[in-house]
XYZ file of N, CA and C in Angstrom:
375
model
N -15.702 22.376 44.357
C -15.313 21.925 43.040
C -15.792 22.947 42.014
N -14.934 23.231 41.049
C -15.290 24.227 40.037
C -16.305 23.671 39.048
N -17.034 24.558 38.439
C -18.064 24.171 37.475
C -17.409 23.962 36.105
N -17.573 22.778 35.533
C -17.006 22.458 34.233
C -18.070 22.618 33.156
N -17.695 23.158 31.988
C -18.678 23.295 30.913
C -19.104 21.924 30.391
N -20.377 21.826 29.984
C -20.908 20.561 29.480
C -20.267 20.151 28.162
N -19.981 21.122 27.321
C -19.381 20.838 26.019
C -18.174 21.745 25.813
N -17.123 21.160 25.231
C -15.945 21.941 24.853
C -15.527 21.521 23.452
N -14.728 22.349 22.822
C -14.241 22.063 21.474
C -12.740 22.355 21.447
N -11.941 21.311 21.262
C -10.491 21.442 21.193
C -9.968 20.563 20.071
N -8.952 21.046 19.373
C -8.302 20.275 18.312
C -9.305 19.770 17.268
N -10.266 20.594 16.913
C -11.276 20.276 15.915
C -12.161 19.083 16.311
N -12.248 18.787 17.619
C -13.097 17.706 18.123
C -13.943 18.261 19.260
N -15.229 17.950 19.242
C -16.128 18.367 20.318
C -16.162 17.280 21.384
N -16.246 17.715 22.648
C -16.287 16.794 23.775
C -17.497 17.122 24.641
N -18.091 16.074 25.240
C -19.218 16.234 26.151
C -18.796 15.706 27.521
N -19.154 16.466 28.552
C -18.832 16.058 29.920
C -19.782 14.955 30.361
N -19.216 13.806 30.735
C -19.989 12.682 31.261
C -19.340 12.305 32.584
N -20.025 12.632 33.683
C -19.427 12.398 34.999
C -18.250 13.335 35.188
N -17.064 12.769 35.391
C -15.853 13.571 35.559
C -14.981 13.593 34.313
N -15.445 12.992 33.222
C -14.613 12.840 32.030
C -15.259 13.495 30.822
N -14.422 13.984 29.931
C -14.882 14.491 28.652
C -14.760 13.364 27.612
N -15.872 13.042 26.980
C -15.922 11.987 25.974
C -16.050 12.652 24.608
N -15.224 12.253 23.613
C -15.341 12.885 22.292
C -16.670 12.551 21.616
N -17.234 13.541 20.939
C -18.472 13.361 20.179
C -18.111 12.870 18.788
N -17.933 11.571 18.656
C -17.560 10.988 17.379
C -18.789 10.422 16.695
N -18.936 10.755 15.425
C -20.050 10.241 14.638
C -19.496 9.668 13.354
N -20.049 8.548 12.928
C -19.640 7.956 11.663
C -20.251 8.740 10.526
N -19.498 8.942 9.452
C -20.054 9.678 8.316
C -21.146 8.871 7.619
N -22.001 9.571 6.912
C -23.087 8.933 6.168
C -22.575 8.504 4.797
N -21.581 7.637 4.778
C -20.954 7.187 3.534
C -21.294 5.721 3.320
N -21.827 5.414 2.154
C -22.215 4.032 1.898
C -21.394 3.386 0.791
N -20.458 4.134 0.194
C -19.630 3.548 -0.862
C -18.629 2.577 -0.253
N -18.329 1.482 -0.944
C -17.338 0.536 -0.411
C -15.927 1.097 -0.573
N -15.037 0.736 0.346
C -13.657 1.195 0.221
C -12.857 0.285 -0.698
N -13.301 -0.919 -0.933
C -12.686 -1.795 -1.919
C -11.270 -2.229 -1.592
N -10.679 -2.863 -2.573
C -9.344 -3.450 -2.434
C -8.279 -2.393 -2.188
N -8.279 -1.354 -3.018
C -7.251 -0.319 -2.916
C -7.407 0.490 -1.628
N -8.640 0.740 -1.232
C -8.883 1.463 0.012
C -8.419 0.680 1.227
N -8.666 -0.628 1.225
C -8.205 -1.457 2.347
C -6.679 -1.498 2.419
N -6.033 -1.591 1.260
C -4.567 -1.607 1.247
C -4.006 -0.283 1.766
N -4.621 0.825 1.343
C -4.136 2.139 1.775
C -4.420 2.360 3.259
N -5.540 1.852 3.739
C -5.860 1.967 5.164
C -4.811 1.246 6.008
N -4.432 0.044 5.598
C -3.405 -0.706 6.327
C -2.068 0.023 6.265
N -1.758 0.618 5.106
C -0.517 1.379 4.975
C -0.526 2.586 5.906
N -1.635 3.333 5.925
C -1.719 4.499 6.798
C -1.589 4.111 8.264
N -2.282 3.063 8.656
C -2.239 2.629 10.052
C -0.819 2.257 10.467
N -0.092 1.603 9.558
C 1.259 1.126 9.875
C 2.324 2.216 9.760
N 2.267 2.997 8.687
C 3.374 3.909 8.379
C 3.058 5.397 8.564
N 1.794 5.766 8.628
C 1.405 7.166 8.811
C 0.326 7.264 9.897
N 0.661 6.880 11.132
C -0.366 6.844 12.176
C -0.977 8.215 12.482
N -0.214 9.277 12.327
C -0.757 10.617 12.564
C -1.843 10.970 11.576
N -1.573 10.750 10.298
C -2.569 11.023 9.266
C -3.771 10.097 9.429
N -3.525 8.835 9.737
C -4.614 7.880 9.941
C -5.527 8.329 11.083
N -4.938 8.694 12.217
C -5.735 9.128 13.366
C -6.495 10.414 13.080
N -5.869 11.341 12.358
C -6.548 12.589 12.013
C -7.781 12.315 11.149
N -7.618 11.467 10.133
C -8.751 11.132 9.270
C -9.825 10.369 10.041
N -9.412 9.461 10.891
C -10.353 8.658 11.664
C -11.156 9.523 12.634
N -10.467 10.380 13.367
C -11.140 11.206 14.371
C -11.998 12.304 13.756
N -11.642 12.755 12.572
C -12.448 13.791 11.916
C -13.639 13.181 11.183
N -13.680 11.848 11.066
C -14.788 11.178 10.396
C -14.652 11.163 8.886
N -13.485 11.459 8.372
C -13.279 11.540 6.925
C -12.556 10.323 6.351
N -12.210 9.364 7.179
C -11.420 8.224 6.719
C -12.153 7.414 5.661
N -13.418 7.070 5.912
C -14.155 6.213 4.983
C -14.322 6.902 3.633
N -14.676 8.189 3.645
C -14.851 8.931 2.401
C -13.522 9.033 1.647
N -12.445 9.287 2.367
C -11.110 9.375 1.775
C -10.726 8.052 1.101
N -10.969 6.929 1.782
C -10.623 5.620 1.225
C -11.528 5.246 0.054
N -12.801 5.588 0.122
C -13.719 5.310 -0.990
C -13.324 6.116 -2.224
N -12.952 7.381 -2.020
C -12.486 8.207 -3.149
C -11.212 7.631 -3.756
N -10.274 7.244 -2.902
C -9.024 6.664 -3.396
C -9.291 5.380 -4.176
N -10.195 4.561 -3.696
C -10.520 3.314 -4.381
C -11.099 3.578 -5.772
N -12.010 4.541 -5.872
C -12.591 4.882 -7.175
C -11.532 5.421 -8.128
N -10.667 6.296 -7.622
C -9.603 6.854 -8.454
C -8.646 5.759 -8.918
N -8.307 4.844 -8.019
C -7.391 3.760 -8.378
C -8.018 2.831 -9.421
N -9.308 2.527 -9.276
C -9.989 1.686 -10.272
C -10.004 2.359 -11.641
N -10.305 3.659 -11.661
C -10.315 4.397 -12.931
C -8.923 4.451 -13.552
N -7.923 4.686 -12.723
C -6.535 4.755 -13.211
C -6.086 3.388 -13.738
N -6.485 2.311 -13.056
C -6.141 0.963 -13.498
C -6.742 0.675 -14.872
N -8.000 1.037 -15.068
C -8.641 0.825 -16.369
C -7.942 1.627 -17.463
N -7.559 2.855 -17.152
C -6.872 3.706 -18.124
C -5.499 3.137 -18.486
N -4.720 2.762 -17.488
C -3.379 2.215 -17.732
C -3.478 0.908 -18.520
N -4.428 0.060 -18.153
C -4.598 -1.219 -18.839
C -4.922 -1.012 -20.316
N -5.850 -0.114 -20.607
C -6.207 0.117 -22.012
C -5.049 0.729 -22.785
N -4.289 1.610 -22.159
C -3.123 2.189 -22.833
C -2.061 1.137 -23.107
N -1.820 0.257 -22.163
C -0.836 -0.807 -22.366
C -1.304 -1.793 -23.436
N -2.595 -2.094 -23.452
C -3.128 -2.981 -24.491
C -2.892 -2.386 -25.876
N -3.163 -1.103 -26.022
C -2.975 -0.448 -27.320
C -1.498 -0.411 -27.704
N -0.647 -0.127 -26.734
C 0.786 -0.015 -27.021
C 1.404 -1.363 -27.386
N 0.907 -2.447 -26.796
C 1.486 -3.768 -27.020
C 0.735 -4.581 -28.071
N -0.312 -4.018 -28.623
C -1.049 -4.708 -29.677
C -1.873 -5.887 -29.203
N -2.350 -5.837 -27.986
C -3.198 -6.893 -27.446
C -4.643 -6.517 -27.790
N -5.193 -7.173 -28.799
C -6.513 -6.822 -29.315
C -7.468 -8.006 -29.239
N -8.713 -7.739 -29.612
C -9.715 -8.800 -29.667
C -9.376 -9.810 -30.772
N -8.673 -9.350 -31.796
C -8.243 -10.261 -32.863
C -7.266 -11.296 -32.329
N -6.346 -10.851 -31.474
C -5.414 -11.790 -30.841
C -6.180 -12.761 -29.953
N -7.192 -12.266 -29.263
C -8.000 -13.120 -28.396
C -8.706 -14.207 -29.217
N -9.218 -13.828 -30.379
C -9.914 -14.805 -31.235
C -8.929 -15.791 -31.862
N -7.726 -15.306 -32.196
C -6.745 -16.133 -32.883
C -5.982 -17.051 -31.934
N -5.475 -16.484 -30.810
C -4.651 -17.257 -29.868
C -5.023 -16.853 -28.442
N -5.975 -17.544 -27.873
C -6.478 -17.188 -26.553
C -5.417 -17.283 -25.466
N -4.568 -18.269 -25.539
C -3.532 -18.446 -24.523
C -2.547 -17.282 -24.527
N -2.146 -16.829 -25.706
C -1.247 -15.678 -25.802
C -1.936 -14.423 -25.273
N -3.232 -14.293 -25.591
C -3.984 -13.120 -25.123
C -4.077 -13.116 -23.598
N -4.385 -14.263 -23.001
C -4.483 -14.353 -21.542
C -3.140 -14.035 -20.896
N -2.060 -14.569 -21.437
C -0.729 -14.278 -20.893
C -0.389 -12.805 -20.987
N -0.692 -12.194 -22.125
C -0.409 -10.768 -22.299
C -1.258 -9.925 -21.350
N -2.545 -10.272 -21.209
C -3.418 -9.501 -20.317
C -3.018 -9.658 -18.849
N -2.604 -10.839 -18.451
C -2.124 -11.033 -17.075
C -0.886 -10.195 -16.820
N 0.021 -10.159 -17.782
C 1.225 -9.352 -17.648
C 0.868 -7.867 -17.542
N -0.033 -7.423 -18.383
C -0.459 -6.018 -18.360
C -1.129 -5.681 -17.026
N -2.027 -6.543 -16.571
C -2.739 -6.295 -15.315
C -1.775 -6.216 -14.130
N -0.819 -7.138 -14.081
C 0.139 -7.149 -12.971
C 0.984 -5.875 -12.969
N 1.461 -5.465 -14.145
C 2.259 -4.238 -14.214
C 1.431 -3.007 -13.880
N 0.193 -2.970 -14.343
C -0.676 -1.831 -14.047
C -0.981 -1.754 -12.550
N -1.231 -2.897 -11.909
C -1.491 -2.904 -10.476
C -0.265 -2.457 -9.685
N 0.909 -2.810 -10.151
C 2.133 -2.366 -9.485
C 2.279 -0.853 -9.585
N 1.917 -0.294 -10.716
C 1.954 1.169 -10.880
C 0.973 1.822 -9.912
N -0.224 1.280 -9.780
C -1.232 1.831 -8.863
C -0.725 1.763 -7.426
N -0.147 0.637 -7.048
C 0.393 0.514 -5.691
C 1.450 1.572 -5.411
N 2.355 1.765 -6.387
C 3.462 2.706 -6.187
C 2.993 4.162 -6.206
N 2.024 4.486 -7.064
C 1.605 5.876 -7.240
C 0.508 6.317 -6.280
N -0.359 5.402 -5.865
C -1.533 5.832 -5.121
C -1.697 5.185 -3.743
N -1.296 3.947 -3.596
C -1.591 3.232 -2.361
C -0.492 3.401 -1.316
N 0.738 3.171 -1.695
C 1.843 3.184 -0.733
C 2.607 4.496 -0.810
N 1.885 5.598 -0.654
C 2.534 6.925 -0.641
C 2.102 7.689 0.585
């Protein structure tokens, strides 16, 4: 029987010989940030519609960091879009003090539209 090397490196993944099989040396990244709502949605999208990209990120150990970054960017973008829509539509604290029901309805409408923009631009792409 030929002598097999203990460690090999192929396709950007290191493998260790255990018995007759090469087992990939996979390590979880040292990432403690949460992936949040947007990260979970994008993870499900990648798994379903982009399995190649999902597997590449997963095997390289970059998936969690990628999803945490996307979640932070989506949260920041949501806050920006919401404030811009509030200014454009005249939804102010004065309206909140004067007519709370109208303010809540306007803010719900703004939030729903802003979340739809985030889904279309960042999550489901």
